Amino acid sequence: MHYKVKTLTLATLLAFGLTGCNNNQSANTDAPATAEGTSTTEATPSTDGANTDASATLNKIKDSGTIVVGFRDSSIPFSYIADDPNQPLGYAHDLEMKVVDAVKDKLNMPDLKIRYNLITSQTRIPLVQNGTIDFECGSTTNNEERQKQVAFSNGFFEIGTRLLTKKDSGINDFEDLKGRTLVTTAGTTSERYIRQYNDEKKLGAKIISAKDHGEAFLMLEKGRADAFMMDDVLLAGEKAKSAHPEEWQIVGTPQSFEIYGCMMRKDDPQFKAIVDEALKNVYASGEINDIYNKWFMNPIPPKNVNMNFEMSDNLKALIANPHDGAQPMAAPAQ
């Protein structure tokens, strides 16, 4: 896969975050969370007992009898809540459960308990680092800045950042934002990028930040913003679940291409190897196609909407040749 590098402050994009919401509730299967939205699981792994392949994470899971999994509540269709507030679901969640199954096999613990802990764009990295959650698969971009703080699995999705707007808005690309109002989600690569772009291009656009994707689309729908910038697939999700999807269009030259990966603690290669191998097995078996079609090409809860978002050539290439590298902020050659 070849890339043509964009000229706009690309080095700065590597540090950007992705997707966010600020709901601090927690969904658990066996134990409560604290008032701050963090699990009661101990952050420091036990040092007594058997050492399982020198993996601190595996030892922690084995000693506690519980694996703590991070989830998002509004990253449709990757990781979100629909009808049951205690049960996350989605494309990334299904992959997350494949990892859990691999951990059960590794530890020979078929009855291993699962605890779900809500994360946001602001809390996800700290909660991985301090041991509150063992890993998460949601809509988190793998970039070089984050690699200094956490480890990433092989990638499981690739996106481009674009705009969602009404068909009659007169907005067809990013330069059309001049003097207009744009909304994006707080704590994301899109928020950081568009503020830089606005300053450098002197667009004079008003940029507002929403706590999550749902709130951002609501601002767009209510006319408080003229366009919504985010990952193309997340925009497709908001469009599909809207009351009148035919009124909306996704436009604009992608300003970056980014890879989503599962996130876990650094310096635990044994645990990372289990996560990577679980994903590789899903890819190699072809099961990934069934999981993809389930979430992107068929009706999904809660409103039974169909995103009709076909698998891109870039994602097909990533599945064929899995890797955990940060995606360069560059456009692929056509």
Tab-separated table of C-alpha atoms in Angstrom:
chain	number	residue	atom	x	y	z
A	1	MET	CA	0.000	0.000	0.000
A	2	HIS	CA	1.577	3.260	-1.141
A	3	TYR	CA	1.035	6.652	0.421
A	4	LYS	CA	1.245	10.221	-0.784
A	5	VAL	CA	2.154	12.394	2.184
A	6	LYS	CA	0.054	15.494	2.901
A	7	THR	CA	1.972	18.683	3.577
A	8	LEU	CA	-0.084	20.129	6.416
A	9	THR	CA	1.869	19.788	9.697
A	10	LEU	CA	1.870	16.008	9.430
A	11	ALA	CA	4.274	15.517	12.308
A	12	THR	CA	1.761	17.069	14.662
A	13	LEU	CA	-0.965	14.638	13.608
A	14	LEU	CA	0.868	11.658	15.053
A	15	ALA	CA	0.120	12.906	18.540
A	16	PHE	CA	-3.594	13.253	18.095
A	17	GLY	CA	-6.240	11.316	20.078
A	18	LEU	CA	-9.377	9.728	18.669
A	19	THR	CA	-13.052	9.599	19.603
A	20	GLY	CA	-14.406	10.614	22.988
A	21	CYS	CA	-17.292	10.821	25.392
A	22	ASN	CA	-17.546	11.777	29.021
A	23	ASN	CA	-20.125	9.422	30.467
A	24	ASN	CA	-18.493	7.917	33.549
A	25	GLN	CA	-20.924	5.113	34.270
A	26	SER	CA	-19.530	1.576	34.353
A	27	ALA	CA	-21.022	-1.722	33.227
A	28	ASN	CA	-19.792	-4.721	35.198
A	29	THR	CA	-20.521	-8.424	35.107
A	30	ASP	CA	-19.270	-9.272	38.583
A	31	ALA	CA	-18.155	-6.235	40.583
A	32	PRO	CA	-18.940	-2.522	40.899
A	33	ALA	CA	-16.826	0.397	39.769
A	34	THR	CA	-15.825	3.365	41.845
A	35	ALA	CA	-17.547	6.721	41.640
A	36	GLU	CA	-14.844	7.867	39.224
A	37	GLY	CA	-15.840	5.203	36.717
A	38	THR	CA	-12.865	2.958	37.462
A	39	SER	CA	-12.941	-0.680	38.399
A	40	THR	CA	-12.171	-1.959	41.852
A	41	THR	CA	-9.602	-4.346	40.344
A	42	GLU	CA	-6.165	-3.846	41.876
A	43	ALA	CA	-3.834	-1.861	39.638
A	44	THR	CA	-0.660	-3.639	40.799
A	45	PRO	CA	-0.344	-7.265	39.675
A	46	SER	CA	0.315	-9.919	42.288
A	47	THR	CA	3.923	-11.016	42.538
A	48	ASP	CA	3.297	-14.240	44.442
A	49	GLY	CA	2.148	-17.414	42.789
A	50	ALA	CA	3.120	-18.911	39.465
A	51	ASN	CA	4.675	-16.680	36.840
A	52	THR	CA	2.779	-17.264	33.584
A	53	ASP	CA	5.296	-16.634	30.796
A	54	ALA	CA	6.580	-13.658	32.805
A	55	SER	CA	3.400	-11.751	31.880
A	56	ALA	CA	2.301	-9.323	34.583
A	57	THR	CA	-1.099	-8.984	32.916
A	58	LEU	CA	-1.700	-12.725	32.729
A	59	ASN	CA	-0.605	-13.127	36.340
A	60	LYS	CA	-2.981	-10.359	37.406
A	61	ILE	CA	-5.852	-12.010	35.531
A	62	LYS	CA	-5.018	-15.452	36.888
A	63	ASP	CA	-4.717	-14.259	40.492
A	64	SER	CA	-7.982	-12.307	40.399
A	65	GLY	CA	-9.939	-14.817	38.323
A	66	THR	CA	-11.231	-11.865	36.287
A	67	ILE	CA	-10.261	-10.122	33.071
A	68	VAL	CA	-11.214	-6.434	32.960
A	69	VAL	CA	-12.223	-5.240	29.516
A	70	GLY	CA	-12.595	-1.597	28.480
A	71	PHE	CA	-15.570	-0.586	26.332
A	72	ARG	CA	-17.080	2.523	24.747
A	73	ASP	CA	-20.753	3.457	24.962
A	74	SER	CA	-21.258	5.379	21.713
A	75	SER	CA	-18.663	4.314	19.109
A	76	ILE	CA	-21.157	2.747	16.720
A	77	PRO	CA	-20.660	0.112	15.352
A	78	PHE	CA	-17.345	-0.660	17.089
A	79	SER	CA	-18.145	-0.620	20.798
A	80	TYR	CA	-21.402	0.774	22.127
A	81	ILE	CA	-24.467	0.240	24.282
A	82	ALA	CA	-27.843	-0.500	22.728
A	83	ASP	CA	-30.714	-2.061	24.673
A	84	ASP	CA	-28.814	-3.550	27.627
A	85	PRO	CA	-26.774	-0.969	29.590
A	86	ASN	CA	-24.630	-3.756	31.046
A	87	GLN	CA	-23.681	-5.394	27.753
A	88	PRO	CA	-21.467	-3.654	25.186
A	89	LEU	CA	-21.628	-4.838	21.598
A	90	GLY	CA	-20.114	-4.082	18.216
A	91	TYR	CA	-17.448	-5.062	15.683
A	92	ALA	CA	-14.514	-4.267	17.978
A	93	HIS	CA	-16.307	-5.866	20.915
A	94	ASP	CA	-16.681	-9.141	18.991
A	95	LEU	CA	-12.926	-9.096	18.331
A	96	GLU	CA	-12.336	-8.267	21.987
A	97	MET	CA	-14.209	-11.407	22.962
A	98	LYS	CA	-11.956	-13.459	20.669
A	99	VAL	CA	-9.039	-12.161	22.720
A	100	VAL	CA	-10.825	-13.097	25.953
A	101	ASP	CA	-11.323	-16.634	24.615
A	102	ALA	CA	-7.603	-16.822	23.797
A	103	VAL	CA	-6.727	-15.732	27.349
A	104	LYS	CA	-9.057	-18.381	28.780
A	105	ASP	CA	-7.297	-21.011	26.676
A	106	LYS	CA	-3.838	-19.775	27.639
A	107	LEU	CA	-4.626	-19.860	31.352
A	108	ASN	CA	-6.798	-22.969	31.111
A	109	MET	CA	-9.552	-21.000	32.858
A	110	PRO	CA	-12.789	-21.618	30.909
A	111	ASP	CA	-14.814	-19.996	33.693
A	112	LEU	CA	-12.731	-16.808	33.769
A	113	LYS	CA	-14.987	-13.905	34.734
A	114	ILE	CA	-15.311	-10.809	32.544
A	115	ARG	CA	-15.729	-7.341	33.997
A	116	TYR	CA	-16.675	-4.501	31.651
A	117	ASN	CA	-15.384	-1.040	32.509
A	118	LEU	CA	-16.515	2.048	30.598
A	119	ILE	CA	-13.740	4.167	29.086
A	120	THR	CA	-13.714	7.518	27.301
A	121	SER	CA	-11.179	9.197	25.052
A	122	GLN	CA	-9.864	11.033	28.111
A	123	THR	CA	-9.668	8.030	30.468
A	124	ARG	CA	-8.744	5.078	28.261
A	125	ILE	CA	-4.941	5.469	28.355
A	126	PRO	CA	-4.692	6.158	32.125
A	127	LEU	CA	-6.988	3.221	32.901
A	128	VAL	CA	-4.805	0.899	30.837
A	129	GLN	CA	-1.615	2.252	32.391
A	130	ASN	CA	-2.740	1.958	36.009
A	131	GLY	CA	-4.101	-1.569	35.616
A	132	THR	CA	-7.779	-0.730	36.007
A	133	ILE	CA	-8.492	-2.392	32.644
A	134	ASP	CA	-6.391	-5.130	31.077
A	135	PHE	CA	-7.036	-4.117	27.468
A	136	GLU	CA	-9.591	-2.459	25.208
A	137	CYS	CA	-10.700	-2.791	21.600
A	138	GLY	CA	-12.867	0.117	20.518
A	139	SER	CA	-12.085	3.002	18.185
A	140	THR	CA	-8.619	3.991	19.381
A	141	THR	CA	-6.079	5.161	16.842
A	142	ASN	CA	-2.598	3.694	16.999
A	143	ASN	CA	-0.137	6.570	16.659
A	144	GLU	CA	3.494	7.152	17.564
A	145	GLU	CA	2.765	9.442	20.507
A	146	ARG	CA	0.481	6.868	22.111
A	147	GLN	CA	3.023	4.115	21.513
A	148	LYS	CA	5.206	5.885	24.070
A	149	GLN	CA	2.500	5.281	26.690
A	150	VAL	CA	0.801	1.996	25.775
A	151	ALA	CA	1.125	-0.980	23.439
A	152	PHE	CA	-1.108	-1.680	20.436
A	153	SER	CA	-2.197	-4.895	18.799
A	154	ASN	CA	-2.259	-5.607	15.116
A	155	GLY	CA	-4.691	-3.197	13.506
A	156	PHE	CA	-8.324	-4.198	12.941
A	157	PHE	CA	-9.712	-1.185	11.047
A	158	GLU	CA	-8.563	1.721	8.898
A	159	ILE	CA	-10.437	4.999	8.519
A	160	GLY	CA	-10.226	8.378	6.791
A	161	THR	CA	-11.295	11.629	8.475
A	162	ARG	CA	-14.047	13.455	6.542
A	163	LEU	CA	-17.146	15.640	6.990
A	164	LEU	CA	-20.842	14.881	7.535
A	165	THR	CA	-23.170	17.635	6.363
A	166	LYS	CA	-26.602	18.236	4.877
A	167	LYS	CA	-26.803	17.743	1.130
A	168	ASP	CA	-27.927	21.335	0.650
A	169	SER	CA	-25.302	22.889	2.970
A	170	GLY	CA	-22.973	23.958	0.168
A	171	ILE	CA	-20.092	22.163	1.895
A	172	ASN	CA	-18.253	19.683	-0.323
A	173	ASP	CA	-14.722	19.851	1.052
A	174	PHE	CA	-12.741	21.328	3.914
A	175	GLU	CA	-12.080	24.675	2.261
A	176	ASP	CA	-15.859	25.220	2.195
A	177	LEU	CA	-15.801	25.528	5.995
A	178	LYS	CA	-14.691	29.167	5.690
A	179	GLY	CA	-16.859	31.240	8.023
A	180	ARG	CA	-18.988	28.222	8.933
A	181	THR	CA	-19.501	26.316	12.202
A	182	LEU	CA	-18.037	22.842	12.597
A	183	VAL	CA	-18.527	20.346	15.413
A	184	THR	CA	-16.237	17.481	16.325
A	185	THR	CA	-15.813	15.161	19.286
A	186	ALA	CA	-13.647	16.289	22.194
A	187	GLY	CA	-10.290	14.602	22.715
A	188	THR	CA	-9.974	13.272	19.169
A	189	THR	CA	-7.497	13.489	16.311
A	190	SER	CA	-10.189	15.321	14.374
A	191	GLU	CA	-10.490	18.046	17.024
A	192	ARG	CA	-6.748	18.651	17.135
A	193	TYR	CA	-6.371	18.515	13.361
A	194	ILE	CA	-9.226	20.843	12.435
A	195	ARG	CA	-8.124	23.539	14.880
A	196	GLN	CA	-4.653	23.479	13.325
A	197	TYR	CA	-6.124	23.456	9.815
A	198	ASN	CA	-8.447	26.352	10.649
A	199	ASP	CA	-5.544	28.456	11.917
A	200	GLU	CA	-3.172	27.673	9.069
A	201	LYS	CA	-5.751	28.144	6.313
A	202	LYS	CA	-7.247	31.205	8.044
A	203	LEU	CA	-10.753	29.881	7.457
A	204	GLY	CA	-12.343	31.750	10.328
A	205	ALA	CA	-14.504	28.725	11.070
A	206	LYS	CA	-16.131	28.393	14.478
A	207	ILE	CA	-15.183	25.034	15.981
A	208	ILE	CA	-17.188	23.517	18.816
A	209	SER	CA	-16.475	20.272	20.673
A	210	ALA	CA	-19.076	17.739	21.788
A	211	LYS	CA	-18.649	15.177	24.547
A	212	ASP	CA	-19.363	12.234	22.219
A	213	HIS	CA	-20.407	11.405	18.671
A	214	GLY	CA	-24.090	11.343	19.491
A	215	GLU	CA	-24.005	14.846	20.928
A	216	ALA	CA	-21.965	16.085	17.962
A	217	PHE	CA	-24.523	14.789	15.481
A	218	LEU	CA	-27.362	16.247	17.543
A	219	MET	CA	-25.712	19.677	17.281
A	220	LEU	CA	-25.452	19.177	13.529
A	221	GLU	CA	-29.047	17.991	13.277
A	222	LYS	CA	-30.347	20.947	15.307
A	223	GLY	CA	-28.530	23.444	13.096
A	224	ARG	CA	-25.955	24.498	15.705
A	225	ALA	CA	-23.217	23.342	13.320
A	226	ASP	CA	-22.917	23.132	9.544
A	227	ALA	CA	-20.657	20.086	9.434
A	228	PHE	CA	-19.335	17.320	11.688
A	229	MET	CA	-15.732	16.125	11.263
A	230	MET	CA	-14.839	12.606	12.379
A	231	ASP	CA	-13.733	9.200	11.121
A	232	ASP	CA	-15.674	8.304	7.993
A	233	VAL	CA	-17.054	5.075	9.415
A	234	LEU	CA	-18.285	6.770	12.599
A	235	LEU	CA	-19.960	9.450	10.479
A	236	ALA	CA	-21.621	6.668	8.483
A	237	GLY	CA	-22.946	5.264	11.748
A	238	GLU	CA	-24.487	8.580	12.783
A	239	LYS	CA	-25.957	9.053	9.311
A	240	ALA	CA	-27.464	5.574	9.266
A	241	LYS	CA	-29.208	5.948	12.632
A	242	SER	CA	-30.603	9.421	11.893
A	243	ALA	CA	-34.308	9.984	11.333
A	244	HIS	CA	-33.708	10.991	7.699
A	245	PRO	CA	-30.422	9.518	6.451
A	246	GLU	CA	-31.207	10.587	2.892
A	247	GLU	CA	-30.704	14.235	3.938
A	248	TRP	CA	-27.047	13.746	4.871
A	249	GLN	CA	-23.834	13.186	2.944
A	250	ILE	CA	-20.222	12.370	3.814
A	251	VAL	CA	-17.879	14.643	1.879
A	252	GLY	CA	-14.362	15.991	1.728
A	253	THR	CA	-10.897	14.743	0.876
A	254	PRO	CA	-9.735	12.554	3.784
A	255	GLN	CA	-7.329	14.561	5.912
A	256	SER	CA	-5.695	11.505	7.447
A	257	PHE	CA	-5.790	7.742	7.322
A	258	GLU	CA	-5.612	6.036	10.701
A	259	ILE	CA	-5.545	2.489	12.035
A	260	TYR	CA	-7.551	1.312	15.042
A	261	GLY	CA	-5.922	-1.250	17.327
A	262	CYS	CA	-6.560	-2.901	20.672
A	263	MET	CA	-4.689	-1.113	23.460
A	264	MET	CA	-2.873	-2.693	26.418
A	265	ARG	CA	-0.002	-1.974	28.810
A	266	LYS	CA	3.540	-1.566	27.519
A	267	ASP	CA	6.386	-3.962	28.267
A	268	ASP	CA	4.258	-7.104	28.398
A	269	PRO	CA	5.139	-8.869	25.124
A	270	GLN	CA	3.623	-12.146	26.267
A	271	PHE	CA	0.158	-10.668	26.687
A	272	LYS	CA	0.474	-8.660	23.466
A	273	ALA	CA	1.403	-11.857	21.610
A	274	ILE	CA	-1.849	-13.482	22.753
A	275	VAL	CA	-3.886	-10.484	21.557
A	276	ASP	CA	-2.082	-10.366	18.200
A	277	GLU	CA	-2.423	-14.101	17.654
A	278	ALA	CA	-6.145	-14.035	18.447
A	279	LEU	CA	-6.702	-11.369	15.785
A	280	LYS	CA	-4.481	-13.144	13.248
A	281	ASN	CA	-6.471	-16.337	13.713
A	282	VAL	CA	-9.755	-14.510	13.044
A	283	TYR	CA	-8.239	-12.991	9.897
A	284	ALA	CA	-6.658	-16.214	8.615
A	285	SER	CA	-9.823	-18.270	9.119
A	286	GLY	CA	-11.931	-15.770	7.178
A	287	GLU	CA	-14.197	-15.275	10.194
A	288	ILE	CA	-13.360	-11.566	10.040
A	289	ASN	CA	-15.551	-11.313	6.920
A	290	ASP	CA	-18.579	-12.623	8.792
A	291	ILE	CA	-17.937	-10.258	11.702
A	292	TYR	CA	-17.484	-7.322	9.329
A	293	ASN	CA	-20.649	-8.101	7.369
A	294	LYS	CA	-22.609	-8.489	10.608
A	295	TRP	CA	-21.828	-4.915	11.692
A	296	PHE	CA	-21.336	-2.979	8.466
A	297	MET	CA	-23.522	-4.670	5.854
A	298	ASN	CA	-26.583	-5.757	7.849
A	299	PRO	CA	-29.135	-4.099	10.161
A	300	ILE	CA	-27.714	-3.509	13.635
A	301	PRO	CA	-29.297	-2.593	16.968
A	302	PRO	CA	-30.822	-0.602	18.458
A	303	LYS	CA	-32.689	0.770	15.422
A	304	ASN	CA	-31.891	-2.009	12.945
A	305	VAL	CA	-30.190	0.380	10.547
A	306	ASN	CA	-27.807	-0.838	7.863
A	307	MET	CA	-24.639	1.205	7.429
A	308	ASN	CA	-23.906	-0.294	3.989
A	309	PHE	CA	-20.221	0.461	4.548
A	310	GLU	CA	-18.245	-1.872	2.313
A	311	MET	CA	-14.813	-3.102	3.369
A	312	SER	CA	-12.140	-0.828	1.904
A	313	ASP	CA	-9.119	-2.010	-0.050
A	314	ASN	CA	-6.938	-0.586	2.720
A	315	LEU	CA	-8.657	-2.736	5.351
A	316	LYS	CA	-8.436	-5.802	3.122
A	317	ALA	CA	-4.686	-5.194	2.829
A	318	LEU	CA	-4.371	-4.784	6.607
A	319	ILE	CA	-6.207	-8.068	7.204
A	320	ALA	CA	-4.055	-9.858	4.626
A	321	ASN	CA	-0.846	-8.520	6.191
A	322	PRO	CA	-1.509	-7.750	9.887
A	323	HIS	CA	0.849	-5.318	11.615
A	324	ASP	CA	0.907	-3.121	14.709
A	325	GLY	CA	2.557	-0.066	13.156
A	326	ALA	CA	1.138	3.435	13.436
A	327	GLN	CA	-0.596	4.462	10.258
A	328	PRO	CA	1.147	7.377	8.515
A	329	MET	CA	-1.098	10.398	8.143
A	330	ALA	CA	-1.030	10.155	4.370
A	331	ALA	CA	-3.376	9.415	1.532
A	332	PRO	CA	-2.993	6.129	-0.347
A	333	ALA	CA	-2.111	6.313	-4.017
A	334	GLN	CA	-5.131	5.901	-6.250
